[in-house]
mmCIF file of C-alpha atoms and ligand atoms in Angstrom:
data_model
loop_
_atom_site.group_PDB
_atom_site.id
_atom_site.type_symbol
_atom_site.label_atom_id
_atom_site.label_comp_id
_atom_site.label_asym_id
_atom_site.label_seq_id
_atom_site.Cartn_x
_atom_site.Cartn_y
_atom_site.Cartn_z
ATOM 1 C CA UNK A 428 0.000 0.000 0.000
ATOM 2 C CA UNK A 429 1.673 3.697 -1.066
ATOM 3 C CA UNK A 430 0.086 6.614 1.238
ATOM 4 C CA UNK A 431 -0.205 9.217 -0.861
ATOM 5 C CA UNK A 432 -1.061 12.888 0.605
ATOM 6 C CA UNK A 433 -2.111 14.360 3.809
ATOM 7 C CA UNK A 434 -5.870 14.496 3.738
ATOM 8 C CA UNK A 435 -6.393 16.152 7.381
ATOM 9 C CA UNK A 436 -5.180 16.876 10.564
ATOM 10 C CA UNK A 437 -6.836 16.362 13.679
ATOM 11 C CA UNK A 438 -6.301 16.472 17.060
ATOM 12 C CA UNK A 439 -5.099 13.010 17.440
ATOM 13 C CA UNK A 440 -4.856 11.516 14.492
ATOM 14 C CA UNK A 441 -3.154 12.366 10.850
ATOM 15 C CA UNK A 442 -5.585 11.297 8.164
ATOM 16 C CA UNK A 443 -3.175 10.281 4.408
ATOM 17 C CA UNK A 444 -5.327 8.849 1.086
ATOM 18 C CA UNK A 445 -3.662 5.798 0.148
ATOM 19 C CA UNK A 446 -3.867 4.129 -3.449
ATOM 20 C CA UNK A 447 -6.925 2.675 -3.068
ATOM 21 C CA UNK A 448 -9.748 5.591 -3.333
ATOM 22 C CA UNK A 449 -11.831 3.776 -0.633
ATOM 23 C CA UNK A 450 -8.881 3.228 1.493
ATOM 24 C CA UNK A 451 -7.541 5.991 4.439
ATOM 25 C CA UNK A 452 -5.026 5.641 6.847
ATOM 26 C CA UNK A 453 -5.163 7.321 10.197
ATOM 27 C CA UNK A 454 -1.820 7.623 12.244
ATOM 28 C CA UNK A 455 -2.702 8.057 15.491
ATOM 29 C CA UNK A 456 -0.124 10.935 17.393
ATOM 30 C CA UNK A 457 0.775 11.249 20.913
ATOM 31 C CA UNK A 458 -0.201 14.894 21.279
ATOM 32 C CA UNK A 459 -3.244 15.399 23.698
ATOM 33 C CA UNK A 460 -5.589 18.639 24.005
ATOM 34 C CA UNK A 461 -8.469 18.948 26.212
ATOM 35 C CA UNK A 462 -10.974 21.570 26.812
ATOM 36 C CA UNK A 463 -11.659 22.076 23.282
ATOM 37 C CA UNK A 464 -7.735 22.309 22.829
ATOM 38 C CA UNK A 465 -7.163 24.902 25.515
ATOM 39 C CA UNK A 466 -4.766 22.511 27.588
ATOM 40 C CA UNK A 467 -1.991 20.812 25.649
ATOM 41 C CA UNK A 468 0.220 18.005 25.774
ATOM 42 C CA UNK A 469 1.384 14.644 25.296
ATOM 43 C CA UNK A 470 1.292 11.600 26.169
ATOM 44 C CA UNK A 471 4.343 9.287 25.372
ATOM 45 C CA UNK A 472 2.744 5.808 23.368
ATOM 46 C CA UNK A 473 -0.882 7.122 23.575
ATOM 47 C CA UNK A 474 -0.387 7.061 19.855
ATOM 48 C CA UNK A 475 0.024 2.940 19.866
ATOM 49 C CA UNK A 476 -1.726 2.802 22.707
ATOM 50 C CA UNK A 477 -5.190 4.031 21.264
ATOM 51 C CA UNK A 478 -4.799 2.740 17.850
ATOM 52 C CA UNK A 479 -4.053 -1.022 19.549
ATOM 53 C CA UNK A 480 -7.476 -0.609 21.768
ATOM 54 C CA UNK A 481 -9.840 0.696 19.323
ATOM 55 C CA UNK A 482 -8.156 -1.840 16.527
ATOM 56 C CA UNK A 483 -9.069 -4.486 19.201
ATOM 57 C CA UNK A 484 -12.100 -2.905 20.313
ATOM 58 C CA UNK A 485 -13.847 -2.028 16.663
ATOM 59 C CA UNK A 486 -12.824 -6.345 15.174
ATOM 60 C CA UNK A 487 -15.039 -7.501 18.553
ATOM 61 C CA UNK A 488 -17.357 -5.162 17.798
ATOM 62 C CA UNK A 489 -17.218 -6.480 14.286
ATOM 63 C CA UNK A 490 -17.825 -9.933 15.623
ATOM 64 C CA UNK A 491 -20.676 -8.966 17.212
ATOM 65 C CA UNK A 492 -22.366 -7.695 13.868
ATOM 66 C CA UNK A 493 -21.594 -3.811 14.168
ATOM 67 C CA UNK A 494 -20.584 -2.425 11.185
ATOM 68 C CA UNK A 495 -17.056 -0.040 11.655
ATOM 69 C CA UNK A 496 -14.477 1.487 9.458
ATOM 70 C CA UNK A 497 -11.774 -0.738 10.823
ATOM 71 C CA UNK A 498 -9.560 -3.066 8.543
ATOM 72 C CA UNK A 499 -5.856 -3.815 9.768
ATOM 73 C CA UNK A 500 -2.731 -2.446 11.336
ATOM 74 C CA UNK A 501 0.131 -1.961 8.813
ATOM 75 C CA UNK A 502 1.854 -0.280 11.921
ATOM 76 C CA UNK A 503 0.945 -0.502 16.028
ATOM 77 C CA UNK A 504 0.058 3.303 15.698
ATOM 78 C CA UNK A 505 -1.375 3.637 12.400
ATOM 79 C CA UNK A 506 -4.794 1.988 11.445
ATOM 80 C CA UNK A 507 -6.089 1.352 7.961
ATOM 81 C CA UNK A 508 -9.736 2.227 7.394
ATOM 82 C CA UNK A 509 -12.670 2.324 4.820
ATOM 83 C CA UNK A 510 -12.745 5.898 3.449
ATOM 84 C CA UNK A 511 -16.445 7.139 5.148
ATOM 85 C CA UNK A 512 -17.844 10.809 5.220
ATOM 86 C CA UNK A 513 -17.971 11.811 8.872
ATOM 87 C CA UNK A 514 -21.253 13.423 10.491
ATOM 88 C CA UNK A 515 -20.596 16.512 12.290
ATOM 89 C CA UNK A 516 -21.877 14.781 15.459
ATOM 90 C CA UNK A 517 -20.219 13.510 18.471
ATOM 91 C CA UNK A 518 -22.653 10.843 19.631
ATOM 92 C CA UNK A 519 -22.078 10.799 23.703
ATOM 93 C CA UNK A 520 -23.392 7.597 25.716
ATOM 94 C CA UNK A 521 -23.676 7.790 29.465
ATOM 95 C CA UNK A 522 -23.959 5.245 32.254
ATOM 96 C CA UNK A 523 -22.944 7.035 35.022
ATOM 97 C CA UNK A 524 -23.083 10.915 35.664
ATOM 98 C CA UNK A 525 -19.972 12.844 34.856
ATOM 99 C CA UNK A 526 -18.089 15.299 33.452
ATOM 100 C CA UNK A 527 -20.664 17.774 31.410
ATOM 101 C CA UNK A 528 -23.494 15.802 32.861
ATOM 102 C CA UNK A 529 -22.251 16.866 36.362
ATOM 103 C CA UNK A 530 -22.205 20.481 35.236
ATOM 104 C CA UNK A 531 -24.827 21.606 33.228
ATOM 105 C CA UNK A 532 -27.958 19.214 35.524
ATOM 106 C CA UNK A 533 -26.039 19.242 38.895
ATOM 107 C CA UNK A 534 -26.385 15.329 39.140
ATOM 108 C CA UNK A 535 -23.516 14.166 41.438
ATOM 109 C CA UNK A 536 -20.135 12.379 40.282
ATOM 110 C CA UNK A 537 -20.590 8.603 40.244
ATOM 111 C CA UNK A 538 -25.061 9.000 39.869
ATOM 112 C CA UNK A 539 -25.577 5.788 37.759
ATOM 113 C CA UNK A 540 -28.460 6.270 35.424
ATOM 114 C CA UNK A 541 -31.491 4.214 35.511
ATOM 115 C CA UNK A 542 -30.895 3.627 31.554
ATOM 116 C CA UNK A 543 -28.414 5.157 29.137
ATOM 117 C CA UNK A 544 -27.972 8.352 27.914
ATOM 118 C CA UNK A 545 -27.900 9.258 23.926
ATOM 119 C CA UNK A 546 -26.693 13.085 23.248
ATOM 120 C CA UNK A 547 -25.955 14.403 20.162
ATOM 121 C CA UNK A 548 -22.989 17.047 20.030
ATOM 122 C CA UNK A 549 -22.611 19.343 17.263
ATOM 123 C CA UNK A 550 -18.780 18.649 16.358
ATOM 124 C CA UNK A 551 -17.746 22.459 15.941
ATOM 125 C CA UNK A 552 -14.685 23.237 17.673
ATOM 126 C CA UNK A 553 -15.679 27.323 16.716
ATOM 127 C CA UNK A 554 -18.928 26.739 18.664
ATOM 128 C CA UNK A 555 -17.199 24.685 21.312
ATOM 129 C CA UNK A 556 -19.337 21.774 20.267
ATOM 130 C CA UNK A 557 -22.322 22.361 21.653
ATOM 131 C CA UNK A 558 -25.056 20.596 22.638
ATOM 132 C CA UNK A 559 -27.757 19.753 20.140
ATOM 133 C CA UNK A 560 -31.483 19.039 20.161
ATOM 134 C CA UNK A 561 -33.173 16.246 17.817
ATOM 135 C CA UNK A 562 -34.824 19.330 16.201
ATOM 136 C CA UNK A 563 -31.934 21.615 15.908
ATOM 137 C CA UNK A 564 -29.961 18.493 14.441
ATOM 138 C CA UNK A 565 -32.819 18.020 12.138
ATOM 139 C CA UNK A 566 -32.862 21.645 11.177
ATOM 140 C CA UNK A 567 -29.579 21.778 10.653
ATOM 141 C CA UNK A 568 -29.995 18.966 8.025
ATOM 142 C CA UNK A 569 -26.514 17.225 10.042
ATOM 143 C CA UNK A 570 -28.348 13.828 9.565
ATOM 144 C CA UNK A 571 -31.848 12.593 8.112
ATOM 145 C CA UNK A 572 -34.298 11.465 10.814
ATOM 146 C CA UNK A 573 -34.032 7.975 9.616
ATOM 147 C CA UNK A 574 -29.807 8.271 10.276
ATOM 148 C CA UNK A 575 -30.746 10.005 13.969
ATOM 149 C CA UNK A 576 -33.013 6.735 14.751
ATOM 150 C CA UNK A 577 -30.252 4.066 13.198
ATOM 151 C CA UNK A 578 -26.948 5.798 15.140
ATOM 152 C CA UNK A 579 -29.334 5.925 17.988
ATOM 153 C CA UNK A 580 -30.038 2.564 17.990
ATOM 154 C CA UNK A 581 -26.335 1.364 16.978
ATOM 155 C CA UNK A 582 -25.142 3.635 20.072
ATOM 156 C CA UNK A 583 -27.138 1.554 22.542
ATOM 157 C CA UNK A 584 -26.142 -1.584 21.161
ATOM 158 C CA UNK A 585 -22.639 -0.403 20.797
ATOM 159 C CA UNK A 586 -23.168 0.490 24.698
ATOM 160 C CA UNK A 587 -24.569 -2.528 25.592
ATOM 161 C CA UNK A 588 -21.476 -4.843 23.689
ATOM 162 C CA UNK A 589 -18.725 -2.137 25.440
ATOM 163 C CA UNK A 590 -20.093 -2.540 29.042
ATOM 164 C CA UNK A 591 -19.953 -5.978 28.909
ATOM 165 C CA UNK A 592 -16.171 -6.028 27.501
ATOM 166 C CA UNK A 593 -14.865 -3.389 30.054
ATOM 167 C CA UNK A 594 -16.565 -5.375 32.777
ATOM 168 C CA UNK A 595 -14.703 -8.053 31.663
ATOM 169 C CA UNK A 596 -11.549 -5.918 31.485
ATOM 170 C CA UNK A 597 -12.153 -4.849 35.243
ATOM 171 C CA UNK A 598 -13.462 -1.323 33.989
ATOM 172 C CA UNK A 599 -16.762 0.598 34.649
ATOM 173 C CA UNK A 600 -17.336 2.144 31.496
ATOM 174 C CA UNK A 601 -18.927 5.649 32.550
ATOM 175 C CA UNK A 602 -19.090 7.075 29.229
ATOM 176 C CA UNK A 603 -18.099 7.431 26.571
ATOM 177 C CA UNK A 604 -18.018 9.163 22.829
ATOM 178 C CA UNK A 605 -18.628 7.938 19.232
ATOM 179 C CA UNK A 606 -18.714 9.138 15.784
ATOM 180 C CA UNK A 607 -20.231 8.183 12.986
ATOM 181 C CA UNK A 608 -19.694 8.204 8.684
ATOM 182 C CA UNK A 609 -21.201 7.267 5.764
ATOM 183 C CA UNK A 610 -19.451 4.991 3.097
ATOM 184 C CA UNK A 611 -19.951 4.967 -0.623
ATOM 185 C CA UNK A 612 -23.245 2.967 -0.323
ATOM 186 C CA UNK A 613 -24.374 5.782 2.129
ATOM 187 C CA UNK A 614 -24.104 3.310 5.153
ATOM 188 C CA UNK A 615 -23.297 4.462 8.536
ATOM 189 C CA UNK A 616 -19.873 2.759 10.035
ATOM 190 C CA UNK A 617 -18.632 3.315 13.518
ATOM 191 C CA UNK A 618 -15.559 5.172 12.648
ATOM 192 C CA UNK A 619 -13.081 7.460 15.115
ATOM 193 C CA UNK A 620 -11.478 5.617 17.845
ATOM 194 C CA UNK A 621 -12.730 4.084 21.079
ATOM 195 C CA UNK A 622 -10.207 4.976 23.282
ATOM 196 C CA UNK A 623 -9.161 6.173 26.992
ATOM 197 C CA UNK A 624 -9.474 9.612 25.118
ATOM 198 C CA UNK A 625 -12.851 9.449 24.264
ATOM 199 C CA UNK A 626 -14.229 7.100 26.943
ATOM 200 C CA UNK A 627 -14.590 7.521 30.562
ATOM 201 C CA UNK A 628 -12.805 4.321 32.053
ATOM 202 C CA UNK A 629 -13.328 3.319 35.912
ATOM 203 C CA UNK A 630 -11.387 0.448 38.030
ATOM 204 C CA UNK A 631 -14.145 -1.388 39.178
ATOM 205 C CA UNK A 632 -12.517 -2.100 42.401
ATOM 206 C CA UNK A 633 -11.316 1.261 43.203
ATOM 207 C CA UNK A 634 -13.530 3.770 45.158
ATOM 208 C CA UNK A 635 -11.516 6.713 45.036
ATOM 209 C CA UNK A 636 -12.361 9.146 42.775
ATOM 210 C CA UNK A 637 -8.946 10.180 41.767
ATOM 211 C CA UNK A 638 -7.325 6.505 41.750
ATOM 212 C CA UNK A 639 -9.955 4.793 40.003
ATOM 213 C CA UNK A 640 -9.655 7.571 36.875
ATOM 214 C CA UNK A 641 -8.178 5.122 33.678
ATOM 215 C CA UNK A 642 -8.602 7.109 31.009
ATOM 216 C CA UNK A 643 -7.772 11.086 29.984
ATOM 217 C CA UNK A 644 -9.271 12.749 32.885
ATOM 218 C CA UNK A 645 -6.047 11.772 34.497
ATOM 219 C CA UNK A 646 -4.170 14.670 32.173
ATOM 220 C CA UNK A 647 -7.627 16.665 32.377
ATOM 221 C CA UNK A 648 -7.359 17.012 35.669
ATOM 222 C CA UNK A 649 -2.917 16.137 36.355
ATOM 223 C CA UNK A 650 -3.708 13.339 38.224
ATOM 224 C CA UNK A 651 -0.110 11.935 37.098
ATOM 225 C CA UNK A 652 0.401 8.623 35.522
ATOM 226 C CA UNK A 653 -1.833 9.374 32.555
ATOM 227 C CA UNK A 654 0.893 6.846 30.461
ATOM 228 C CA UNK A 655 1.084 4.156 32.747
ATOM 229 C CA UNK A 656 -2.904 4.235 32.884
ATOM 230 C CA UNK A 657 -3.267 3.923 29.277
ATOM 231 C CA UNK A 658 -0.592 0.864 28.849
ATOM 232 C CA UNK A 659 -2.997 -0.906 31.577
ATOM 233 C CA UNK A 660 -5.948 -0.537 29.291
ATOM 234 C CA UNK A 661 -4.102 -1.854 26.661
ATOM 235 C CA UNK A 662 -3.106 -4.959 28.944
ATOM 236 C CA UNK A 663 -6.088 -5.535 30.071
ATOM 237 C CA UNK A 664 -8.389 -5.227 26.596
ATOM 238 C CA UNK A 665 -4.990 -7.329 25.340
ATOM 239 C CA UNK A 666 -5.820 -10.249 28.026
ATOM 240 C CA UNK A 667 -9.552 -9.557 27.764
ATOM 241 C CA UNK A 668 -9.666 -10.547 23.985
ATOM 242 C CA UNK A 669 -6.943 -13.225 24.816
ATOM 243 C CA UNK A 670 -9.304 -15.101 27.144
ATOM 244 C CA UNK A 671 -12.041 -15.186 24.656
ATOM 245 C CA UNK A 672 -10.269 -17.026 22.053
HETATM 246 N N1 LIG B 1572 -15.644 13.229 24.671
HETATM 247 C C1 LIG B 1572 -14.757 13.103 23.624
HETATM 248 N N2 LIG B 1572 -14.522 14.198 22.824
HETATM 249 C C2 LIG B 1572 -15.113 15.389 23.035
HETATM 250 C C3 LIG B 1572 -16.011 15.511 24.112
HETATM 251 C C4 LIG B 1572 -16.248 14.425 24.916
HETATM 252 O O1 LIG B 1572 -14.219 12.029 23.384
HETATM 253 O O2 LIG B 1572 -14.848 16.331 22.263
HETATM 254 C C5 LIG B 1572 -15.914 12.076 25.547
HETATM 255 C C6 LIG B 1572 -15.323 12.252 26.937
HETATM 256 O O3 LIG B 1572 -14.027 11.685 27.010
HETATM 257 C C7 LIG B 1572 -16.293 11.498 27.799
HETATM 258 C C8 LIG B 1572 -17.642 11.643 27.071
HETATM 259 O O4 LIG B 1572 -17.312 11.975 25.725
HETATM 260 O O5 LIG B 1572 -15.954 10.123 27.851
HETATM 261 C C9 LIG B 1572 -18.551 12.686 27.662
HETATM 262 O O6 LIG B 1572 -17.857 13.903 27.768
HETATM 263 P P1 LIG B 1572 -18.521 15.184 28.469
HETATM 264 O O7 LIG B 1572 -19.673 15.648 27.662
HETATM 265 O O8 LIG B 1572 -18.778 14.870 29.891
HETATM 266 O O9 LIG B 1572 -17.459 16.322 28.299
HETATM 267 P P2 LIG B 1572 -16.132 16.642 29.085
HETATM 268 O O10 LIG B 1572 -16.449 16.626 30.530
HETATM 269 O O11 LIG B 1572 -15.172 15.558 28.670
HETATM 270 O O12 LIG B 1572 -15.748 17.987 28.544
#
């Protein structure tokens, strides 16, 4: 496979075309922002370290009939994926109350929600992504109703597939943030990464607030260790798809 040019830039992740039209590859960097890029850093191997997990996480998901942009590793750090058109959406799924949650309804850290939680964020970095209404979404023609109802559904059963896993892993998942593109056919793919970046990731056995905290709300909020907390995710999804071999 010859990478041809730079196609984007993100925050985490360097998008190149690649021979094949249909065909992107996504090098994942270590650089991490936060705060809609108002804190900035890095975090030494999170580049590896996220493409491994979501690589692992997106082929179980696979398995389990969910439909993502994910086909192979040509590098640890650099994923090869079907070429999709993204939705301006950040699709949020919640568990348990935090972050955002916490702040804008006043629901306490740690509240664990009767049933999940499906928001729809407008991905705008210029707005500061806000958060969107089915109407406004609708208005804004970001997705047909018919898309709204199928990533709605896909989110829960996406939510339903990761809780499970993570338990298995030893890890609440609290919440957690997906997005979604069309491919040539105009069908919707998980796509992005599922990652300690975009998931909230609890050690089931730990009670403290600041010691249970696997995922980036350790460089959030400094809590130190954010590397070492991202190489144990990767161990434990590592020994979590191990064991079900
Ligand atoms: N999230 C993300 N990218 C964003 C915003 C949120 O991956 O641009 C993830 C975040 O890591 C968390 C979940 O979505 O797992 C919910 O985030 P929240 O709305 O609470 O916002 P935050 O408190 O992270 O600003």
């Amino acid at each position: 496979m010859s990478v041809h040019s730079k196609l984007y830039e993100g925050k985490a992740k360097i998008l190149y075309t690649t021979d094949d039209p249909e065909v992107l590859l996504a090098d994942f960097k270590d650089d991490a922002t936060a705060f809609n890029a108002q804190k900035r850093g890095s975090i030494l191997g999170k580049g590896r370290i996220n493409c491994s997990i979501a690589s692992q996480l997106f082929q179980q998901l696979e398995l389990s009939g969910i439909k993502t942009h994910f086909i192979d590793n040509p590098q640890p750090h650099q994923m090869r994926v079907k070429a999709v058109k993204i939705l301006p959406l950040e699709v949020v799924v919640r568990n348990i109350a935090a972050g955002s949650l916490c702040q804008q309804t006043g629901l306490a850290l740690g509240t664990v929600l009767k049933q999940p939680l499906v928001e729809f964020y407008y991905k705008n970095d210029q707005l500061g992504d806000p958060l969107l209404t089915r109407d406004r979404l609708l208005l804004m023609e970001l997705a047909t109703a018919e898309q709204v109802d199928e990533i709605t559904h896909l989110a829960l059963q996406i939510n339903e597939f990761l809780k499970e896993f993570w338990l298995g892993c030893g890890i609440t998942l609290v919440d957690f943030k997906l997005e979604f593109g069309l491919d040539s056919q105009q069908q919707i793919l998980l796509a992005d990464e599922i990652s300690p970046d975009t998931c909230r990731l609890w050690k089931t056995t730990e009670t403290d607030p600041n010691r249970r905290v696997l995922d980036k709300d350790r460089f959030r909020k400094d809590l130190g260790n954010v590397e070492d907390a991202y190489e144990e995710v990767l161990q434990r999804v590592l020994q979590a798809v191990e064991t079900k071999k």
